[in-house]
PDB file of C-alpha atoms and ligand atoms in Angstrom:
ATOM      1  CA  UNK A   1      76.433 140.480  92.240  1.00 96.00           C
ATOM      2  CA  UNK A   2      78.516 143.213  94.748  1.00 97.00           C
ATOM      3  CA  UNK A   3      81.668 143.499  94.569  1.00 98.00           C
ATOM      4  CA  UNK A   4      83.906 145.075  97.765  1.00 98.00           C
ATOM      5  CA  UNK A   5      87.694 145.514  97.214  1.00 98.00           C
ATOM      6  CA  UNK A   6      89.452 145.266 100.429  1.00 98.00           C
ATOM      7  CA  UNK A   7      93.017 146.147  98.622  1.00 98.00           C
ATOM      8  CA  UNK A   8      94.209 146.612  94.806  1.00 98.00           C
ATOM      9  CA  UNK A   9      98.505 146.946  95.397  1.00 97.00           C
ATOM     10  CA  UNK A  10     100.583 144.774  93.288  1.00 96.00           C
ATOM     11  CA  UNK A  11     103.492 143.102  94.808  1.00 92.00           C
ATOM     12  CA  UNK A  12     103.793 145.058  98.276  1.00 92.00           C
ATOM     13  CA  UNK A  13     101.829 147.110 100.435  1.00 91.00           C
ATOM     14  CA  UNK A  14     101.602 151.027  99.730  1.00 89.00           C
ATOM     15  CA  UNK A  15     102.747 153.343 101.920  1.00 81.00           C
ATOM     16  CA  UNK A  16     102.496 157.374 102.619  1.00 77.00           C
ATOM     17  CA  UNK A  17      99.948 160.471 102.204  1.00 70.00           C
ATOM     18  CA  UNK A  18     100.049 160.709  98.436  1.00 74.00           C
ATOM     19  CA  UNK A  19      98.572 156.648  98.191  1.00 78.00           C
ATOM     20  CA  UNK A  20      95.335 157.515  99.820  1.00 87.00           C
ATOM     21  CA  UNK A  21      92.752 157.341  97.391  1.00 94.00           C
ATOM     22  CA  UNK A  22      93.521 154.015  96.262  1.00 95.00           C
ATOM     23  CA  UNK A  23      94.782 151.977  99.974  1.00 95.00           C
ATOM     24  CA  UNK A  24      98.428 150.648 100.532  1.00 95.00           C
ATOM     25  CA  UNK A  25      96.567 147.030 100.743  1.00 97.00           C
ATOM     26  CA  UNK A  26      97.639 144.081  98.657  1.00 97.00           C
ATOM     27  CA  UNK A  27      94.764 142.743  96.937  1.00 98.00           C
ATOM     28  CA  UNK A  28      91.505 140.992  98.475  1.00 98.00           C
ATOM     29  CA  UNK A  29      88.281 141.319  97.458  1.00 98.00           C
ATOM     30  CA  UNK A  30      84.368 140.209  98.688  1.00 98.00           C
ATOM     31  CA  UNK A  31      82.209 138.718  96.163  1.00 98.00           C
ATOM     32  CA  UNK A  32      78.711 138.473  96.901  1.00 96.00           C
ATOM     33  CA  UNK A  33      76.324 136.658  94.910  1.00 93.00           C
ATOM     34  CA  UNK A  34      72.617 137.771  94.352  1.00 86.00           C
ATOM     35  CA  UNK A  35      71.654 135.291  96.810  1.00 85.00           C
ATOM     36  CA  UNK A  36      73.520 136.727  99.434  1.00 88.00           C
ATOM     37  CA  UNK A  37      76.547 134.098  99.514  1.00 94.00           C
ATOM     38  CA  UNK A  38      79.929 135.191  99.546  1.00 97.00           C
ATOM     39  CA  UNK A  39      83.540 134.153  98.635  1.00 98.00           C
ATOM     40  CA  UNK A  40      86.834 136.269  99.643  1.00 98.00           C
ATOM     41  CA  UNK A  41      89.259 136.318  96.866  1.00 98.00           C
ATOM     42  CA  UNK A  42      92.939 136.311  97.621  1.00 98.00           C
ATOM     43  CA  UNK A  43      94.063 137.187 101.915  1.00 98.00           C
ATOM     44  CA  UNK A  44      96.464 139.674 100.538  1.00 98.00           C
ATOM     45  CA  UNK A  45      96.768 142.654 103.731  1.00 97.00           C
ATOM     46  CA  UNK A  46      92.972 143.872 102.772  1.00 98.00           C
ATOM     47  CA  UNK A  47      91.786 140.855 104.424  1.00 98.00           C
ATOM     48  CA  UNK A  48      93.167 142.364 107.948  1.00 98.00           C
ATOM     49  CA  UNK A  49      89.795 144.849 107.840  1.00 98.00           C
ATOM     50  CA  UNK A  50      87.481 142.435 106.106  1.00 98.00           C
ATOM     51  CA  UNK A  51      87.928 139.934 109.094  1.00 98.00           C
ATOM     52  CA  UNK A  52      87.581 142.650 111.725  1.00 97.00           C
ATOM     53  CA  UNK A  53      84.395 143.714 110.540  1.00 97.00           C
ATOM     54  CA  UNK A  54      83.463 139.769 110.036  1.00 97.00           C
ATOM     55  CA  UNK A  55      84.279 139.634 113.686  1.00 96.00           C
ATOM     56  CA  UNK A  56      82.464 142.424 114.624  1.00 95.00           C
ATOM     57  CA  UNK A  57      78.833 140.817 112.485  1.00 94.00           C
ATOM     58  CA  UNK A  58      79.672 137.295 113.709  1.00 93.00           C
ATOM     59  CA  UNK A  59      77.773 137.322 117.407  1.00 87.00           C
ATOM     60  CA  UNK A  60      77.700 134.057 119.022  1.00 89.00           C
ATOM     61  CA  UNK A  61      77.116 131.676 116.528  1.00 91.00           C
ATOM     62  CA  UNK A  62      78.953 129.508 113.671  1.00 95.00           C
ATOM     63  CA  UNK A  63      80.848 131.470 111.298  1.00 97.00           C
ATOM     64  CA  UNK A  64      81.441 130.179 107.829  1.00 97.00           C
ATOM     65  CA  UNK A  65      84.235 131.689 105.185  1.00 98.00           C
ATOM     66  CA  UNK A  66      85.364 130.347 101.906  1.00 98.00           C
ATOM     67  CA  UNK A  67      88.501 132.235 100.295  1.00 98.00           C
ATOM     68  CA  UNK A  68      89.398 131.169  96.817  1.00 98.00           C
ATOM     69  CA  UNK A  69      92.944 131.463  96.068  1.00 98.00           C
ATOM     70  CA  UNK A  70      94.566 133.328  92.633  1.00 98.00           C
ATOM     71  CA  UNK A  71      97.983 131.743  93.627  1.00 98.00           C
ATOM     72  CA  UNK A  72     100.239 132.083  96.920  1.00 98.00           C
ATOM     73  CA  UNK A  73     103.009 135.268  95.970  1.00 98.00           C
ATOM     74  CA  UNK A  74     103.125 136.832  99.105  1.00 98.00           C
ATOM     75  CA  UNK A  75     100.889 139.725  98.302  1.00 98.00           C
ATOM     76  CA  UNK A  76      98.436 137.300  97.953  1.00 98.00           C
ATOM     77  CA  UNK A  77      98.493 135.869 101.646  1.00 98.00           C
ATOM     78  CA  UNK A  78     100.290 138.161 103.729  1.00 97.00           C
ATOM     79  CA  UNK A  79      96.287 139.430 104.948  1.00 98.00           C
ATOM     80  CA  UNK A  80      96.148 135.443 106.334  1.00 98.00           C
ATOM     81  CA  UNK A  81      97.994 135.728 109.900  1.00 98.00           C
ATOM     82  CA  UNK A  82      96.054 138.630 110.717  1.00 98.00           C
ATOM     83  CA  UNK A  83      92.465 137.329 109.692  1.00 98.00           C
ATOM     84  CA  UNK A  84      90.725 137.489 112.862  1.00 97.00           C
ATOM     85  CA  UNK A  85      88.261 134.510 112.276  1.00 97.00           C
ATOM     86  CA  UNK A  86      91.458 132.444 112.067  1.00 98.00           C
ATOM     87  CA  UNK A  87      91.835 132.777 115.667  1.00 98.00           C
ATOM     88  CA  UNK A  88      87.741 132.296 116.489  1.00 97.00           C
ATOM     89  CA  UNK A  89      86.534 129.214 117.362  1.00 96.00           C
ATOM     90  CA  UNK A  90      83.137 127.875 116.319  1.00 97.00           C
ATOM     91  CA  UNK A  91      84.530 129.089 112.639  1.00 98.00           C
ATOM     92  CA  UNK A  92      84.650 126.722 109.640  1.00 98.00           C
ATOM     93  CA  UNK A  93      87.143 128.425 107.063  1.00 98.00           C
ATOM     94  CA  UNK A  94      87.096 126.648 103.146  1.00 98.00           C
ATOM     95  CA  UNK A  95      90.314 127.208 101.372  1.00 98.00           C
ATOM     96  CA  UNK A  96      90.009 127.071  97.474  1.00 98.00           C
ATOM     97  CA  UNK A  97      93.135 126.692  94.734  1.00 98.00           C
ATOM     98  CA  UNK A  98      94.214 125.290  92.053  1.00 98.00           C
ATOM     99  CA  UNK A  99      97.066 123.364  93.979  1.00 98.00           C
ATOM    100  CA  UNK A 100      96.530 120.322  95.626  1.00 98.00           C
ATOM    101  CA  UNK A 101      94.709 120.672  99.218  1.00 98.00           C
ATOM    102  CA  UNK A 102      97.804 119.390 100.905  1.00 98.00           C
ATOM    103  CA  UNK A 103     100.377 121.247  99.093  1.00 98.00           C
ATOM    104  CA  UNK A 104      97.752 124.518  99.566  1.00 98.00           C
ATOM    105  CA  UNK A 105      97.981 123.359 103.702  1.00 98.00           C
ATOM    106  CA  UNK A 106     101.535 123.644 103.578  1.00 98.00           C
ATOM    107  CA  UNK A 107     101.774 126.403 102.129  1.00 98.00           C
ATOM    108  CA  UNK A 108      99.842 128.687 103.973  1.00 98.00           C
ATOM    109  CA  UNK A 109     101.211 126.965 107.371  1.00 98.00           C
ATOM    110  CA  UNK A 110     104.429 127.902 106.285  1.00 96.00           C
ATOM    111  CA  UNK A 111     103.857 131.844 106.752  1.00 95.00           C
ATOM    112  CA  UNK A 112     102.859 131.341 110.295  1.00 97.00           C
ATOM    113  CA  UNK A 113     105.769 128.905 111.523  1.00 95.00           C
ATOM    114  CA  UNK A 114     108.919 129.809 113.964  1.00 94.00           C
ATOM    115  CA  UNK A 115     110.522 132.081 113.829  1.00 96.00           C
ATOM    116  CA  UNK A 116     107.970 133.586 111.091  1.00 95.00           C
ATOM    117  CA  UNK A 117     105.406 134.070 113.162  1.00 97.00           C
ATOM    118  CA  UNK A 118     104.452 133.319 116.891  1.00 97.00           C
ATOM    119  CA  UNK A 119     101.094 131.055 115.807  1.00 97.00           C
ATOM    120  CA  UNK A 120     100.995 128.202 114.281  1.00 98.00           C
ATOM    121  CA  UNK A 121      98.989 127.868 111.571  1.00 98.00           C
ATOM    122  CA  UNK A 122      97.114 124.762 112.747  1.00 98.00           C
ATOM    123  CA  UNK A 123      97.493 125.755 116.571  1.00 98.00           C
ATOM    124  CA  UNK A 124      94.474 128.529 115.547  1.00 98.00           C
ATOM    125  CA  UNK A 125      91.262 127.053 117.223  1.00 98.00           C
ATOM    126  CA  UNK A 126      89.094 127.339 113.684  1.00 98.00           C
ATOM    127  CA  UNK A 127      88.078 124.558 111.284  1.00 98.00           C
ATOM    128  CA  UNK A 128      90.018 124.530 108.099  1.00 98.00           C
ATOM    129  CA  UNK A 129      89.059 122.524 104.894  1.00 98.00           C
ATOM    130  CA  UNK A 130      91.057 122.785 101.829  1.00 98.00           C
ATOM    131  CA  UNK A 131      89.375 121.846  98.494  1.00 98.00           C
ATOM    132  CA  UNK A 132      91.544 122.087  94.788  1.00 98.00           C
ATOM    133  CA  UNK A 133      89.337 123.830  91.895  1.00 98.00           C
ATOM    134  CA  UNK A 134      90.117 121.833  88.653  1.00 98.00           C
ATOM    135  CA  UNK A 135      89.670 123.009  85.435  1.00 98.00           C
ATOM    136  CA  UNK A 136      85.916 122.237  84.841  1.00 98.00           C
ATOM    137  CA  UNK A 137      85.216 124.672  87.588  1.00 98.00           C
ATOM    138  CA  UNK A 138      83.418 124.885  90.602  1.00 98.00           C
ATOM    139  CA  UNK A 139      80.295 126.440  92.149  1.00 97.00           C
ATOM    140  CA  UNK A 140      80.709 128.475  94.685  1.00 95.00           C
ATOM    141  CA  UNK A 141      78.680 130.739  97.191  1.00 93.00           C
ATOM    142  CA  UNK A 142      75.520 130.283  94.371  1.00 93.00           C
ATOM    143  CA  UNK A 143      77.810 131.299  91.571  1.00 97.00           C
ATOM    144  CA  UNK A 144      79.497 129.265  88.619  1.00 98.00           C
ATOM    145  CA  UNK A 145      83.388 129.978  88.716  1.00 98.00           C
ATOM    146  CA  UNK A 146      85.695 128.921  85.874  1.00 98.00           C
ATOM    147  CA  UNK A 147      88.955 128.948  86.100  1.00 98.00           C
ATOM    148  CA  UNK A 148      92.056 129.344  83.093  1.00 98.00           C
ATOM    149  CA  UNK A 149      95.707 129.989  83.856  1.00 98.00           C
ATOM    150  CA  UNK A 150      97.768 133.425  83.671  1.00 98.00           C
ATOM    151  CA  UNK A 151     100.826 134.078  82.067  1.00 97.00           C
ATOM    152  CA  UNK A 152     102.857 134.650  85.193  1.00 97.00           C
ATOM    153  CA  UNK A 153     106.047 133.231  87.481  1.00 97.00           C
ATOM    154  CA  UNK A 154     105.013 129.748  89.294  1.00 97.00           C
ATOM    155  CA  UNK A 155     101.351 130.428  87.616  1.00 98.00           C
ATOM    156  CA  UNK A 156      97.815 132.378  88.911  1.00 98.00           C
ATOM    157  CA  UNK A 157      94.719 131.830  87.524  1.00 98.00           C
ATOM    158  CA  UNK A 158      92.257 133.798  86.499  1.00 98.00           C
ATOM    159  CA  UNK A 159      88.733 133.149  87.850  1.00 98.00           C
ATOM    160  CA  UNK A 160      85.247 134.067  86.104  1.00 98.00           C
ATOM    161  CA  UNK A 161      82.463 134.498  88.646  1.00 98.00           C
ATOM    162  CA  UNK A 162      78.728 133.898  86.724  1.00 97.00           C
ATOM    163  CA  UNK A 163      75.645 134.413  89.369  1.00 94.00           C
ATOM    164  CA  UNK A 164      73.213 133.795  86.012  1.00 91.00           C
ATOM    165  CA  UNK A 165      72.622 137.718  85.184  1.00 91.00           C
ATOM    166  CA  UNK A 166      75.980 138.986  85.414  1.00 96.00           C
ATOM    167  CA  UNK A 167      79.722 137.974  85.339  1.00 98.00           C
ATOM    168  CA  UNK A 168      83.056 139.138  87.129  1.00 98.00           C
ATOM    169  CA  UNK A 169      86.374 137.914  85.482  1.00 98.00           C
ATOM    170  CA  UNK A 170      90.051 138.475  87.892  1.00 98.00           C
ATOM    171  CA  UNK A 171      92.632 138.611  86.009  1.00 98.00           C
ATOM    172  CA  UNK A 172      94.874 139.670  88.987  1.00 98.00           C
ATOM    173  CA  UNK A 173      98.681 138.965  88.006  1.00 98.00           C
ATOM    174  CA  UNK A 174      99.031 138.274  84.172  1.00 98.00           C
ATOM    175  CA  UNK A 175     101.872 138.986  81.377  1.00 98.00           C
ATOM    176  CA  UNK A 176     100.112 139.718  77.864  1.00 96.00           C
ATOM    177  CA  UNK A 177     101.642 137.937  75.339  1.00 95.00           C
ATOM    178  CA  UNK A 178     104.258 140.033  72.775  1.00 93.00           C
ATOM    179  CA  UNK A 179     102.038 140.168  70.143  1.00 93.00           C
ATOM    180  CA  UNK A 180      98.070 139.661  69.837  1.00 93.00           C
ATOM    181  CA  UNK A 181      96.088 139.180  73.289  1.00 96.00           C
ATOM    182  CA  UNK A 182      96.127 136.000  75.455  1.00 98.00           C
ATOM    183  CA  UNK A 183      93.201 134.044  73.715  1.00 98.00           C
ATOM    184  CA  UNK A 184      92.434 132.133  76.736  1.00 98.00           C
ATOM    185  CA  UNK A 185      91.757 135.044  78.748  1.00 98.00           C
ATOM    186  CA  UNK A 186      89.555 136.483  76.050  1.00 98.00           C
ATOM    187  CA  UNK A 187      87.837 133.546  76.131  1.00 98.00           C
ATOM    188  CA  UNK A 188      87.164 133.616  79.958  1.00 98.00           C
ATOM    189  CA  UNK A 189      86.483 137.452  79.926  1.00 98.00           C
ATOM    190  CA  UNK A 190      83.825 137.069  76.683  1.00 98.00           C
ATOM    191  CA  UNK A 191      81.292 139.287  77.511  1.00 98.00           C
ATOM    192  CA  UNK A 192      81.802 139.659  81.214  1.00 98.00           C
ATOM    193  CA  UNK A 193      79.881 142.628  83.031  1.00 98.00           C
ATOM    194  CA  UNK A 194      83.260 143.150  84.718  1.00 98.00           C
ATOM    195  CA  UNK A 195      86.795 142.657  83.750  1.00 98.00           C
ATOM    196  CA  UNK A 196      89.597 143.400  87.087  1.00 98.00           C
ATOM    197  CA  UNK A 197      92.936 143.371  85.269  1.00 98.00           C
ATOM    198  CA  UNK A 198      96.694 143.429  86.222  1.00 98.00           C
ATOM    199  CA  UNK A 199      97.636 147.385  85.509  1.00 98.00           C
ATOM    200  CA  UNK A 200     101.354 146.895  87.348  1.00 97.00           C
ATOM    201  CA  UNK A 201     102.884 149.003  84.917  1.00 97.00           C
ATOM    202  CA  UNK A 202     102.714 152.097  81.837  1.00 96.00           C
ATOM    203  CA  UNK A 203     103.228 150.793  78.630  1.00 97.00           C
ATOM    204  CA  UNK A 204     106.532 153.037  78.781  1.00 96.00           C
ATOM    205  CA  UNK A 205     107.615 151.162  81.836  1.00 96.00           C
ATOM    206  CA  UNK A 206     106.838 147.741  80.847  1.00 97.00           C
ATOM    207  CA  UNK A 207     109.027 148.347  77.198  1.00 96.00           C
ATOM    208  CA  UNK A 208     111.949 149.222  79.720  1.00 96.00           C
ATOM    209  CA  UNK A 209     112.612 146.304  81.095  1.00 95.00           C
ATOM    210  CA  UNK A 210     109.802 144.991  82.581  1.00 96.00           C
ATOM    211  CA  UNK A 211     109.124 142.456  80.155  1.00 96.00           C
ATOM    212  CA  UNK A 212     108.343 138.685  81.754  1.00 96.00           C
ATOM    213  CA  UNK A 213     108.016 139.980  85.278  1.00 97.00           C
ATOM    214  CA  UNK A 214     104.291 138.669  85.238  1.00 98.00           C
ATOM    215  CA  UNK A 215     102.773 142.186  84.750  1.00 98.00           C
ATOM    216  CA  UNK A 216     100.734 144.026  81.997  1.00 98.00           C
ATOM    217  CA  UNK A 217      99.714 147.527  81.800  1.00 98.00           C
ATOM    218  CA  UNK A 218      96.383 149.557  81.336  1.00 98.00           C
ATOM    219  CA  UNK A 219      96.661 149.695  77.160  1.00 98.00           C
ATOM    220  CA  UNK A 220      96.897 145.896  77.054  1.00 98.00           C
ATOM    221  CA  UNK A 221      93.451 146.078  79.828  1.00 98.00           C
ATOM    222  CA  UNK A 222      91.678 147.925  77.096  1.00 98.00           C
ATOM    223  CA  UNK A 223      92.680 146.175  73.767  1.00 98.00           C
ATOM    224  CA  UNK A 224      91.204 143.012  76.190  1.00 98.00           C
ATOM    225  CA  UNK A 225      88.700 144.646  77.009  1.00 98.00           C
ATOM    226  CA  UNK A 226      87.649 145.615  73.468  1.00 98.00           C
ATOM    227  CA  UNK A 227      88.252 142.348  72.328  1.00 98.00           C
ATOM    228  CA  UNK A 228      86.135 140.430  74.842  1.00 98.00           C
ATOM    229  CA  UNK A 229      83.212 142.873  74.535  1.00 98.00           C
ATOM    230  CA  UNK A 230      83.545 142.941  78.527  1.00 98.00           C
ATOM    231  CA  UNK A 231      80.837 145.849  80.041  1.00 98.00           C
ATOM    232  CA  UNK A 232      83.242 147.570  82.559  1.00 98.00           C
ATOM    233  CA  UNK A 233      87.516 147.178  82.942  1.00 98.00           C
ATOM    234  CA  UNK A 234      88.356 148.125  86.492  1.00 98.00           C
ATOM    235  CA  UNK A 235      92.203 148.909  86.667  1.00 98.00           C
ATOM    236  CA  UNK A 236      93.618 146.982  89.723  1.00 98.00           C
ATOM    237  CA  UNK A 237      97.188 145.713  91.247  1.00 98.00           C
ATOM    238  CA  UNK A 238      98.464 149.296  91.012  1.00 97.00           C
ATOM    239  CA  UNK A 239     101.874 149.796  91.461  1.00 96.00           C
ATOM    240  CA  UNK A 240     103.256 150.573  95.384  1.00 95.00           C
ATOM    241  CA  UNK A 241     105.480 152.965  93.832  1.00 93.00           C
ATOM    242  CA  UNK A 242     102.449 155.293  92.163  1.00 94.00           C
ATOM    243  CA  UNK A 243     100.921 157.883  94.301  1.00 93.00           C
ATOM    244  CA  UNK A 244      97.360 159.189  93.438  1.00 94.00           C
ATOM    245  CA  UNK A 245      98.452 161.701  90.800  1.00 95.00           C
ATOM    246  CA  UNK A 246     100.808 158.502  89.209  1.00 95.00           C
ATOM    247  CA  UNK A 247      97.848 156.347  89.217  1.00 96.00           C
ATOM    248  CA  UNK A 248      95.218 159.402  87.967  1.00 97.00           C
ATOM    249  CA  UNK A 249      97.570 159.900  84.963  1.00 97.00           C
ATOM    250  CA  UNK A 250      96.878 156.088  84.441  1.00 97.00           C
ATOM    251  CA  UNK A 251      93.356 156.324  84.683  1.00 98.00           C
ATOM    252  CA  UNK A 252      93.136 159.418  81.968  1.00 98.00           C
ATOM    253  CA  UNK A 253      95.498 157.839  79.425  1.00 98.00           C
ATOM    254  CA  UNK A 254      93.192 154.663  79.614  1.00 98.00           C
ATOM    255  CA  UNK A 255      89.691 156.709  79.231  1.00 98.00           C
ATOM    256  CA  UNK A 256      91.286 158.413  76.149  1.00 98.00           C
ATOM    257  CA  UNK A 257      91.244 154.742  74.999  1.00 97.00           C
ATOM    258  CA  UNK A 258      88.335 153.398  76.862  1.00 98.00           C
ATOM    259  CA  UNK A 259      84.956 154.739  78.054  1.00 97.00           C
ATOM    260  CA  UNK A 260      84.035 151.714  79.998  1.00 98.00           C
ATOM    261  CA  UNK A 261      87.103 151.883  82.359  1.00 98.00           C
ATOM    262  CA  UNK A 262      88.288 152.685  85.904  1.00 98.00           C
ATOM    263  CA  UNK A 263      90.780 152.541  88.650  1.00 98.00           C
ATOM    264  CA  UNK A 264      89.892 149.889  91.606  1.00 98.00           C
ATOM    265  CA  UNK A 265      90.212 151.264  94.961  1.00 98.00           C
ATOM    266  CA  UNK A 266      90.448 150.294  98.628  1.00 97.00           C
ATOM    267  CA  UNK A 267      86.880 150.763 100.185  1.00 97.00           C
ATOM    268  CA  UNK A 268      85.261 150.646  96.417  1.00 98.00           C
ATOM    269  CA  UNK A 269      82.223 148.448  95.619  1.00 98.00           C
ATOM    270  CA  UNK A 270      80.754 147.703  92.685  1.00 98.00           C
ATOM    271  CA  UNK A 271      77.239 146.281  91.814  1.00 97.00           C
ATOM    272  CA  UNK A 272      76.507 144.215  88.566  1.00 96.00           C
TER     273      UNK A 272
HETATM  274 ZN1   ZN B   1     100.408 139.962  92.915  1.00 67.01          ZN
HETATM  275 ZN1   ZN B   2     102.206 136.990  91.734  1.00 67.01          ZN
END
C-alpha cells in the first residue's frame, strides 16, 4: 500500500514562509493499493495538484477517479472546483460517503452554484456517480474499507483501508472522549500498520477551551496508538495557525511519548 498526502491543514488553508515544511493544503490524500488501484480521500485544496498531475498522466483516453468522502466541512471539499478532471471529458468520477448519493450530489453542487462559483457543478462535461458506503463496508480500488463514526460536529467517519498485508486507518477530524479512549476507534485502528490522526491542538490548548470543537491533540494520538497496538501514528490536520517550529515542538513532545510517531506533510508518502 503507498500512501501520498496531497495536504494535512485542519480547518483552513495555511499560509506564509514559516508553514513550509508541512503545505498550507487542507487535507487530501492518494491511496494506492498493492495492485496498483487507487482512491483519493477527501478534495480538501491538496486535490488542486493531485488533479493537475492526473491531467498531465491522463493522454487521450478514459480517465477513471473514485474519491471517498470523510464528511463535507469545507476543508474537506474546497480542492473540488479546482480538480481539473472535473472539467475533462471522457472522465468517469465515483463519489463515495456515508450520506445518501443524492444528498452527497447536492451537496457538493452547492459549492459551485451562483454567485459561489462561475461553473456549475453538473454543467462540468465529466461523468459523475455517487455511491453511499454503509456500515458493513465497501471494497474499494482492491482494498477492504470499513467504516465507524467520529466524535465530531454534523459527524466524519473514520475509514480503515486493508489491501490483505497491511492496513491504513483516517481518523481525520475526531474529539476523544473526556475520559478513557473512543473504543470504536480502537477497534477500527487494532493493529493497523498506520494510524493518521486529528492533532488540531496541544493538550494545553485543547484544556483551554477547546473542548467539543471536534478536535484532539497529539497525547490522545499516542495513548490510541498504544492502545490499538497500531505500527506507525502519523500526526495530521495540523493547525493553520502553527508554523514549522509550532508544529516541530509537537512532533518532539509526542516522540518523548512515542517512538512509532510522526508529523504528515504535504508532498510526504508513505509505503506499508
Ligand atoms: Zn477538517
Ligand atoms: Zn470537520
Amino acid at each position: 500500500m503507498r500512501i501520498e498526502f496531497f495536504g494535512v491543514r485542519g480547518s483552513f488553508p495555511a499560509a506564509g514562509q514559516c508553514q513550509s515544511l508541512y503545505g498550507a493544503a487542507t487535507p487530501c490524500a492518494l491511496i494506492k493499493s498493492a495492485a496498483g488501484e487507487q482512491v483519493i480521500l477527501d478534495a480538501g485544496t491538496g486535490l488542486r495538484t493531485l488533479g493537475a498531475q492526473m491531467m498531465a498522466k491522463a493522454g487521450e483516453g478514459t480517465l477513471k477517479a473514485t474519491i471517498l468522502f470523510t464528511h463535507f466541512h469545507l476543508d474537506h471539499v474546497l480542492g473540488l472546483p479546482f480538480f481539473d478532471i472535473l472539467y475533462r471529458p471522457n472522465t468517469e468520477i465515483t463519489f463515495i460517503s456515508w450520506v445518501d448519493p443524492e444528498e452527497a450530489h447536492e451537496i457538493l453542487a452547492l459549492l459551485m452554484k451562483a454567485p459561489l462559483f462561475p461553473v456549475g457543478f453538473d454543467e462540468t462535461p465529466s461523468k459523475k456517480t455517487f455511491v453511499r458506503i454503509g456500515p458493513e463496508g465497501a471494497t474499494m480500488a482492491g482494498m477492504r474499507v470499513q467504516r465507524t463514526q467520529l466524535r465530531h460536529p454534523q459527524g466524519c467517519m473514520a475509514y480503515r483501508f486493508d489491501d490483505g498485508k497491511r492496513s491504513a486507518v483516517f481518523a481525520t477530524d475526531t474529539e476523544h472522549p473526556e475520559e478513557g479512549i473512543d473504543a470504536r476507534l480502537a477497534d477500527l485502528s487494532q493493529k493497523a500498520s498506520l494510524l493518521v490522526y486529528d492533532a488540531m491542538y496541544t493538550p494545553e490548548e485543547y484544556e483551554a477551551g477547546r473542548q467539543g470543537w471536534g478536535h484532539s491533540t497529539w497525547e490522545q494520538g499516542v495513548r490510541l496508538a498504544k492502545a490499538a497496538k497500531v505500527g506507525r501514528l502519523l500526526l495530521s490536520h495540523l493547525n493553520p495557525n502553527y508554523d514549522d517550529r509550532a508544529v516541530g515542538r509537537m512532533r518532539r513532545a509526542a516522540k518523548a511519548n512515542f517512538r512509532h510517531v510522526e508529523v504528515a506533510a504535504a508532498g510526504m508518502v508513505v509505503k506499508l
